[in-house]
Amino acid sequence: MAWSTGQNLSTPGPFILLGFPGPRSMRIGLFLLFLVMYLLTVAGNLAIISLVGAHRCLQTPMYFFLCNLSFLEIWFTTACVPKTLATFAPRGGAISLAGCATQMYFVFSLGCTEYFLLAVMAYDRYLAICLPLRYGGIMTPGLATRLALGSWLCGFSAITVPAALIARLSFCGSRVINHFFCDISPWIVLSCTDTQVVELVSFGIAFCVILGSCGITLVSYAYIITTIIKIPSARGRHRAFSTCSSHLTVVLIWYGSTIFLHVRTSVESSLDLTKAITVLNTIVTPVLNPFIYTLRNKDVKEALRRTMKGK
């Protein structure tokens, strides 16, 4: 039996993730697509972590941050995709209030952490390109560890207040969530209590996280571009830009898909559009990252080539 948004499951019980209703052939196709992308995400990011651990030439701050990002992507997709796949099975979309709250907390905490990690990686590239002679003295292993740890702590702290506020909401109407995971917007729409405070707090935190991390990233790349332009030789400019092109590509994809999702004040409209765009940053982007860093990074390609040859 398929669930629909029109059903009013007002009796106590689990929430229902609507997922992607439609013809059976379309649902089977989406299930197989999401499953393959999830497996590629886990395999690709594990491969990057293994490569960095196995090759001393990759054990630098830049690749240390990349390992953190790869580790994050594995858990980010794991927090979301397995339950998404379950929604394609009959009655597979059922999820308890505690399960929904837990999934929401981890998905958004890991998402916030990714913002901070990408900003830290931009700062690292700024130091490497704009201050190359001082880079080793500034970006020490100790500082790199503190920056990575700070990103994780800030990411998991940012969502604590909205999670606590949502836990206090009452749900007495429909229990069908028009999404494929427990996103904040379509979930709190179902509440029969006032959600204005939750909306404002969620908007404020999203705005601060995105604006703060985006500001650091933009300033870093402004200095990077200015420095690269001043390099006299074309080969030197290309070499300098190649060290940050992979990160810049990931940043553009991530920010492009998430700014729309989080910086808005109304949760009543465009839930179907939101669901479609969420696929981009929860399923598509994580699977692209390993390929972007592998195909556009000479050091990673060389390490991969050595591994394939057994050297």
GROMACS .gro file of N, CA and C in nm, residues 196-304:
model
  327
  196GLN      N    1   0.653   2.893   1.491
  196GLN     CA    2   0.722   3.013   1.448
  196GLN      C    3   0.862   3.025   1.510
  197VAL      N    4   0.873   2.990   1.638
  197VAL     CA    5   1.004   2.998   1.705
  197VAL      C    6   1.102   2.901   1.642
  198VAL      N    7   1.055   2.779   1.614
  198VAL     CA    8   1.142   2.679   1.552
  198VAL      C    9   1.189   2.727   1.415
  199GLU      N   10   1.094   2.783   1.337
  199GLU     CA   11   1.129   2.832   1.204
  199GLU      C   12   1.233   2.943   1.211
  200LEU      N   13   1.212   3.038   1.303
  200LEU     CA   14   1.303   3.151   1.313
  200LEU      C   15   1.441   3.108   1.361
  201VAL      N   16   1.445   3.019   1.461
  201VAL     CA   17   1.573   2.970   1.512
  201VAL      C   18   1.647   2.890   1.405
  202SER      N   19   1.574   2.804   1.334
  202SER     CA   20   1.635   2.724   1.228
  202SER      C   21   1.688   2.814   1.117
  203PHE      N   22   1.610   2.914   1.080
  203PHE     CA   23   1.654   3.008   0.978
  203PHE      C   24   1.777   3.085   1.023
  204GLY      N   25   1.775   3.131   1.149
  204GLY     CA   26   1.887   3.209   1.200
  204GLY      C   27   2.015   3.129   1.204
  205ILE      N   28   2.008   3.005   1.250
  205ILE     CA   29   2.128   2.921   1.257
  205ILE      C   30   2.178   2.889   1.117
  206ALA      N   31   2.086   2.854   1.027
  206ALA     CA   32   2.126   2.825   0.889
  206ALA      C   33   2.192   2.947   0.826
  207PHE      N   34   2.133   3.063   0.850
  207PHE     CA   35   2.188   3.187   0.794
  207PHE      C   36   2.329   3.214   0.847
  208CYS      N   37   2.347   3.197   0.979
  208CYS     CA   38   2.479   3.223   1.039
  208CYS      C   39   2.583   3.123   0.992
  209VAL      N   40   2.545   2.995   0.987
  209VAL     CA   41   2.640   2.891   0.944
  209VAL      C   42   2.681   2.913   0.799
  210ILE      N   43   2.582   2.935   0.714
  210ILE     CA   44   2.611   2.952   0.571
  210ILE      C   45   2.687   3.082   0.547
  211LEU      N   46   2.639   3.191   0.609
  211LEU     CA   47   2.704   3.320   0.587
  211LEU      C   48   2.847   3.321   0.642
  212GLY      N   49   2.865   3.263   0.761
  212GLY     CA   50   2.998   3.261   0.821
  212GLY      C   51   3.097   3.179   0.740
  213SER      N   52   3.059   3.056   0.705
  213SER     CA   53   3.149   2.970   0.628
  213SER      C   54   3.169   3.023   0.487
  214CYS      N   55   3.062   3.077   0.429
  214CYS     CA   56   3.072   3.133   0.294
  214CYS      C   57   3.164   3.256   0.294
  215GLY      N   58   3.155   3.338   0.400
  215GLY     CA   59   3.240   3.457   0.409
  215GLY      C   60   3.388   3.419   0.413
  216ILE      N   61   3.422   3.319   0.496
  216ILE     CA   62   3.561   3.273   0.504
  216ILE      C   63   3.607   3.219   0.369
  217THR      N   64   3.521   3.143   0.305
  217THR     CA   65   3.556   3.084   0.175
  217THR      C   66   3.575   3.191   0.068
  218LEU      N   67   3.484   3.288   0.064
  218LEU     CA   68   3.492   3.394  -0.038
  218LEU      C   69   3.617   3.480  -0.018
  219VAL      N   70   3.644   3.518   0.106
  219VAL     CA   71   3.763   3.600   0.134
  219VAL      C   72   3.889   3.524   0.097
  220SER      N   73   3.893   3.395   0.134
  220SER     CA   74   4.011   3.313   0.103
  220SER      C   75   4.034   3.306  -0.047
  221TYR      N   76   3.928   3.283  -0.122
  221TYR     CA   77   3.943   3.270  -0.268
  221TYR      C   78   3.967   3.405  -0.335
  222ALA      N   79   3.921   3.513  -0.273
  222ALA     CA   80   3.952   3.645  -0.328
  222ALA      C   81   4.103   3.669  -0.323
  223TYR      N   82   4.164   3.635  -0.209
  223TYR     CA   83   4.311   3.648  -0.197
  223TYR      C   84   4.382   3.549  -0.288
  224ILE      N   85   4.328   3.427  -0.299
  224ILE     CA   86   4.390   3.326  -0.384
  224ILE      C   87   4.391   3.370  -0.530
  225ILE      N   88   4.277   3.418  -0.578
  225ILE     CA   89   4.267   3.462  -0.718
  225ILE      C   90   4.358   3.581  -0.744
  226THR      N   91   4.362   3.675  -0.649
  226THR     CA   92   4.450   3.792  -0.663
  226THR      C   93   4.596   3.749  -0.672
  227THR      N   94   4.635   3.652  -0.589
  227THR     CA   95   4.773   3.603  -0.590
  227THR      C   96   4.805   3.529  -0.719
  228ILE      N   97   4.712   3.446  -0.765
  228ILE     CA   98   4.735   3.370  -0.888
  228ILE      C   99   4.749   3.462  -1.009
  229ILE      N  100   4.668   3.568  -1.014
  229ILE     CA  101   4.675   3.662  -1.126
  229ILE      C  102   4.812   3.729  -1.133
  230LYS      N  103   4.873   3.750  -1.018
  230LYS     CA  104   5.003   3.819  -1.013
  230LYS      C  105   5.120   3.729  -1.053
  231ILE      N  106   5.096   3.599  -1.063
  231ILE     CA  107   5.204   3.507  -1.103
  231ILE      C  108   5.238   3.532  -1.250
  232PRO      N  109   5.363   3.560  -1.285
  232PRO     CA  110   5.398   3.601  -1.421
  232PRO      C  111   5.380   3.493  -1.528
  233SER      N  112   5.413   3.369  -1.497
  233SER     CA  113   5.408   3.265  -1.600
  233SER      C  114   5.273   3.192  -1.601
  234ALA      N  115   5.230   3.152  -1.720
  234ALA     CA  116   5.104   3.078  -1.734
  234ALA      C  117   5.113   2.942  -1.665
  235ARG      N  118   5.231   2.880  -1.674
  235ARG     CA  119   5.250   2.751  -1.609
  235ARG      C  120   5.240   2.764  -1.457
  236GLY      N  121   5.295   2.871  -1.404
  236GLY     CA  122   5.288   2.894  -1.260
  236GLY      C  123   5.145   2.918  -1.214
  237ARG      N  124   5.070   2.993  -1.295
  237ARG     CA  125   4.930   3.019  -1.260
  237ARG      C  126   4.850   2.890  -1.263
  238HIS      N  127   4.873   2.808  -1.366
  238HIS     CA  128   4.801   2.681  -1.376
  238HIS      C  129   4.835   2.589  -1.261
  239ARG      N  130   4.962   2.585  -1.225
  239ARG     CA  131   5.006   2.499  -1.115
  239ARG      C  132   4.944   2.543  -0.982
  240ALA      N  133   4.938   2.673  -0.960
  240ALA     CA  134   4.879   2.725  -0.836
  240ALA      C  135   4.729   2.698  -0.830
  241PHE      N  136   4.663   2.720  -0.942
  241PHE     CA  137   4.518   2.700  -0.945
  241PHE      C  138   4.481   2.553  -0.931
  242SER      N  139   4.565   2.464  -0.984
  242SER     CA  140   4.534   2.322  -0.978
  242SER      C  141   4.530   2.269  -0.836
  243THR      N  142   4.599   2.336  -0.743
  243THR     CA  143   4.600   2.290  -0.604
  243THR      C  144   4.469   2.318  -0.531
  244CYS      N  145   4.386   2.407  -0.587
  244CYS     CA  146   4.260   2.440  -0.520
  244CYS      C  147   4.138   2.420  -0.608
  245SER      N  148   4.157   2.377  -0.734
  245SER     CA  149   4.045   2.365  -0.827
  245SER      C  150   3.944   2.258  -0.782
  246SER      N  151   3.993   2.147  -0.726
  246SER     CA  152   3.902   2.042  -0.680
  246SER      C  153   3.814   2.093  -0.566
  247HIS      N  154   3.877   2.160  -0.471
  247HIS     CA  155   3.802   2.215  -0.358
  247HIS      C  156   3.701   2.318  -0.404
  248LEU      N  157   3.740   2.404  -0.497
  248LEU     CA  158   3.650   2.507  -0.547
  248LEU      C  159   3.529   2.445  -0.617
  249THR      N  160   3.551   2.338  -0.693
  249THR     CA  161   3.441   2.269  -0.760
  249THR      C  162   3.342   2.213  -0.659
  250VAL      N  163   3.393   2.150  -0.553
  250VAL     CA  164   3.307   2.094  -0.449
  250VAL      C  165   3.228   2.205  -0.378
  251VAL      N  166   3.296   2.316  -0.350
  251VAL     CA  167   3.231   2.429  -0.284
  251VAL      C  168   3.115   2.483  -0.367
  252LEU      N  169   3.137   2.500  -0.496
  252LEU     CA  170   3.032   2.554  -0.583
  252LEU      C  171   2.910   2.462  -0.587
  253ILE      N  172   2.934   2.331  -0.597
  253ILE     CA  173   2.823   2.235  -0.601
  253ILE      C  174   2.748   2.235  -0.468
  254TRP      N  175   2.823   2.230  -0.357
  254TRP     CA  176   2.760   2.223  -0.224
  254TRP      C  177   2.680   2.348  -0.192
  255TYR      N  178   2.741   2.465  -0.210
  255TYR     CA  179   2.670   2.589  -0.178
  255TYR      C  180   2.554   2.613  -0.273
  256GLY      N  181   2.571   2.577  -0.398
  256GLY     CA  182   2.464   2.599  -0.495
  256GLY      C  183   2.338   2.523  -0.460
  257SER      N  184   2.353   2.401  -0.404
  257SER     CA  185   2.236   2.319  -0.374
  257SER      C  186   2.179   2.343  -0.235
  258THR      N  187   2.258   2.396  -0.143
  258THR     CA  188   2.211   2.409  -0.005
  258THR      C  189   2.163   2.548   0.034
  259ILE      N  190   2.211   2.651  -0.032
  259ILE     CA  191   2.166   2.786   0.003
  259ILE      C  192   2.014   2.798  -0.016
  260PHE      N  193   1.963   2.743  -0.126
  260PHE     CA  194   1.819   2.748  -0.149
  260PHE      C  195   1.743   2.671  -0.042
  261LEU      N  196   1.799   2.558   0.002
  261LEU     CA  197   1.728   2.471   0.095
  261LEU      C  198   1.714   2.530   0.235
  262HIS      N  199   1.814   2.607   0.280
  262HIS     CA  200   1.816   2.648   0.420
  262HIS      C  201   1.790   2.796   0.445
  263VAL      N  202   1.825   2.883   0.353
  263VAL     CA  203   1.805   3.026   0.376
  263VAL      C  204   1.671   3.069   0.317
  264ARG      N  205   1.566   3.039   0.389
  264ARG     CA  206   1.432   3.083   0.353
  264ARG      C  207   1.348   3.079   0.479
  265THR      N  208   1.246   3.162   0.486
  265THR     CA  209   1.168   3.173   0.609
  265THR      C  210   1.040   3.093   0.608
  266SER      N  211   0.987   3.057   0.494
  266SER     CA  212   0.860   2.986   0.488
  266SER      C  213   0.882   2.838   0.463
  267VAL      N  214   0.812   2.753   0.540
  267VAL     CA  215   0.822   2.609   0.519
  267VAL      C  216   0.693   2.552   0.460
  268GLU      N  217   0.597   2.637   0.437
  268GLU     CA  218   0.467   2.588   0.392
  268GLU      C  219   0.465   2.555   0.243
  269SER      N  220   0.553   2.618   0.164
  269SER     CA  221   0.545   2.604   0.019
  269SER      C  222   0.665   2.532  -0.037
  270SER      N  223   0.648   2.484  -0.159
  270SER     CA  224   0.756   2.426  -0.240
  270SER      C  225   0.822   2.305  -0.175
  271LEU      N  226   0.746   2.223  -0.100
  271LEU     CA  227   0.805   2.106  -0.039
  271LEU      C  228   0.850   2.004  -0.143
  272ASP      N  229   0.773   1.991  -0.251
  272ASP     CA  230   0.812   1.897  -0.357
  272ASP      C  231   0.941   1.943  -0.425
  273LEU      N  232   0.952   2.075  -0.448
  273LEU     CA  233   1.075   2.128  -0.507
  273LEU      C  234   1.193   2.110  -0.412
  274THR      N  235   1.168   2.135  -0.284
  274THR     CA  236   1.272   2.115  -0.184
  274THR      C  237   1.320   1.971  -0.182
  275LYS      N  238   1.226   1.877  -0.192
  275LYS     CA  239   1.261   1.736  -0.192
  275LYS      C  240   1.349   1.700  -0.312
  276ALA      N  241   1.316   1.755  -0.426
  276ALA     CA  242   1.394   1.727  -0.547
  276ALA      C  243   1.536   1.782  -0.536
  277ILE      N  244   1.549   1.905  -0.483
  277ILE     CA  245   1.682   1.966  -0.473
  277ILE      C  246   1.764   1.901  -0.362
  278THR      N  247   1.697   1.851  -0.257
  278THR     CA  248   1.769   1.784  -0.149
  278THR      C  249   1.842   1.661  -0.198
  279VAL      N  250   1.788   1.596  -0.302
  279VAL     CA  251   1.855   1.479  -0.359
  279VAL      C  252   1.996   1.517  -0.405
  280LEU      N  253   2.011   1.641  -0.455
  280LEU     CA  254   2.139   1.684  -0.508
  280LEU      C  255   2.247   1.685  -0.401
  281ASN      N  256   2.216   1.742  -0.282
  281ASN     CA  257   2.323   1.754  -0.182
  281ASN      C  258   2.329   1.640  -0.082
  282THR      N  259   2.229   1.551  -0.080
  282THR     CA  260   2.236   1.436   0.011
  282THR      C  261   2.278   1.308  -0.059
  283ILE      N  262   2.257   1.299  -0.190
  283ILE     CA  263   2.287   1.176  -0.262
  283ILE      C  264   2.385   1.198  -0.376
  284VAL      N  265   2.364   1.305  -0.455
  284VAL     CA  266   2.446   1.327  -0.574
  284VAL      C  267   2.583   1.385  -0.539
  285THR      N  268   2.585   1.494  -0.461
  285THR     CA  269   2.712   1.560  -0.428
  285THR      C  270   2.812   1.468  -0.358
  286PRO      N  271   2.771   1.390  -0.256
  286PRO     CA  272   2.868   1.302  -0.191
  286PRO      C  273   2.934   1.201  -0.284
  287VAL      N  274   2.861   1.155  -0.387
  287VAL     CA  275   2.920   1.058  -0.478
  287VAL      C  276   3.013   1.125  -0.579
  288LEU      N  277   2.995   1.255  -0.601
  288LEU     CA  278   3.081   1.328  -0.694
  288LEU      C  279   3.216   1.363  -0.633
  289ASN      N  280   3.218   1.390  -0.503
  289ASN     CA  281   3.341   1.438  -0.438
  289ASN      C  282   3.463   1.350  -0.460
  290PRO      N  283   3.454   1.217  -0.440
  290PRO     CA  284   3.574   1.134  -0.462
  290PRO      C  285   3.625   1.143  -0.606
  291PHE      N  286   3.532   1.148  -0.702
  291PHE     CA  287   3.573   1.156  -0.842
  291PHE      C  288   3.636   1.291  -0.873
  292ILE      N  289   3.582   1.397  -0.815
  292ILE     CA  290   3.637   1.531  -0.838
  292ILE      C  291   3.780   1.538  -0.785
  293TYR      N  292   3.801   1.490  -0.663
  293TYR     CA  293   3.934   1.497  -0.603
  293TYR      C  294   4.032   1.399  -0.668
  294THR      N  295   3.981   1.290  -0.724
  294THR     CA  296   4.068   1.193  -0.790
  294THR      C  297   4.106   1.238  -0.929
  295LEU      N  298   4.008   1.281  -1.006
  295LEU     CA  299   4.032   1.315  -1.146
  295LEU      C  300   4.101   1.449  -1.164
  296ARG      N  301   4.086   1.541  -1.068
  296ARG     CA  302   4.141   1.676  -1.083
  296ARG      C  303   4.264   1.699  -0.996
  297ASN      N  304   4.314   1.595  -0.929
  297ASN     CA  305   4.427   1.612  -0.839
  297ASN      C  306   4.542   1.520  -0.881
  298LYS      N  307   4.654   1.580  -0.917
  298LYS     CA  308   4.767   1.503  -0.969
  298LYS      C  309   4.825   1.410  -0.863
  299ASP      N  310   4.837   1.457  -0.738
  299ASP     CA  311   4.895   1.374  -0.632
  299ASP      C  312   4.810   1.252  -0.604
  300VAL      N  313   4.677   1.271  -0.599
  300VAL     CA  314   4.587   1.159  -0.572
  300VAL      C  315   4.589   1.060  -0.688
  301LYS      N  316   4.592   1.111  -0.810
  301LYS     CA  317   4.599   1.022  -0.926
  301LYS      C  318   4.727   0.941  -0.926
  302GLU      N  319   4.839   1.004  -0.890
  302GLU     CA  320   4.966   0.934  -0.885
  302GLU      C  321   4.965   0.827  -0.776
  303ALA      N  322   4.909   0.860  -0.660
  303ALA     CA  323   4.900   0.761  -0.552
  303ALA      C  324   4.811   0.645  -0.592
  304LEU      N  325   4.702   0.676  -0.660
  304LEU     CA  326   4.611   0.570  -0.707
  304LEU      C  327   4.681   0.482  -0.810
   0.00000   0.00000   0.00000
